[in-house]
Amino acid sequence: MDPQIELLLDHYENPRNRGRLDNPDVQMTWGNPGCGDVLTIYLKVSDDGTITDISFEGEGCTVSQASASILTEKLKGQSLAYAEQLTVDDVMSWVGREVMISRPRCALLALSTLKLALRYLPKKPN
Ligand code: FES
């Protein structure tokens, strides 16, 4: 099996960081209107701008939920600056070009939700 498909299936079947975070600094729910799939991302950020905890909840297809799981794994312990500069290309490097081309809205739901969450983060370190 293609290793990136294998990775997606593994994250879908064994999601990392799935569940609600208590007292997050920000939480954001976003969805794809076309299919009704939704995702909520929770973030905790320390004063020095480190993402100390991140989790997600959601309902949806394999690609959207697996991408969210991968995203949380990549971001835990990283800086806000790293999260802010993540692009479509980064997500493509995780899920693979084939999936990105055939299911772009599914693959990018987590990134879009993250970007919105960052915009609503109440206090950002200087
Ligand atoms: Fe809705 Fe994939 S089918 S996000």
PDB file of C-alpha atoms and ligand atoms in Angstrom, residues 32 35-37 60-61 63-64 103 105-106 109, ligand 1:
ATOM      1  CA  ASN A  32     -17.168  21.878   4.775  1.00  0.00           C
ATOM      2  CA  CYS A  35     -20.557  17.472   2.897  1.00  0.00           C
ATOM      3  CA  GLY A  36     -21.383  18.667   6.419  1.00  0.00           C
ATOM      4  CA  ASP A  37     -18.132  17.405   7.922  1.00  0.00           C
ATOM      5  CA  GLY A  60     -16.189  13.302   8.809  1.00  0.00           C
ATOM      6  CA  CYS A  61     -14.397  11.385   6.169  1.00  0.00           C
ATOM      7  CA  VAL A  63      -9.074  12.200   4.915  1.00  0.00           C
ATOM      8  CA  SER A  64     -10.409  15.121   6.970  1.00  0.00           C
ATOM      9  CA  ARG A 103      -9.733  15.481  -2.071  1.00  0.00           C
ATOM     10  CA  ARG A 105     -11.262  20.229   0.671  1.00  0.00           C
ATOM     11  CA  CYS A 106     -11.032  17.170   2.907  1.00  0.00           C
ATOM     12  CA  LEU A 109     -10.173  21.281   6.506  1.00  0.00           C
TER      13      LEU A 109
HETATM   14 FE1  FES B   1     -16.338  16.084   3.840  1.00  0.00          FE
HETATM   15 FE2  FES B   1     -14.136  14.894   3.300  1.00  0.00          FE
HETATM   16  S1  FES B   1     -16.069  14.385   2.548  1.00  0.00           S
HETATM   17  S2  FES B   1     -14.382  16.684   4.475  1.00  0.00           S
END
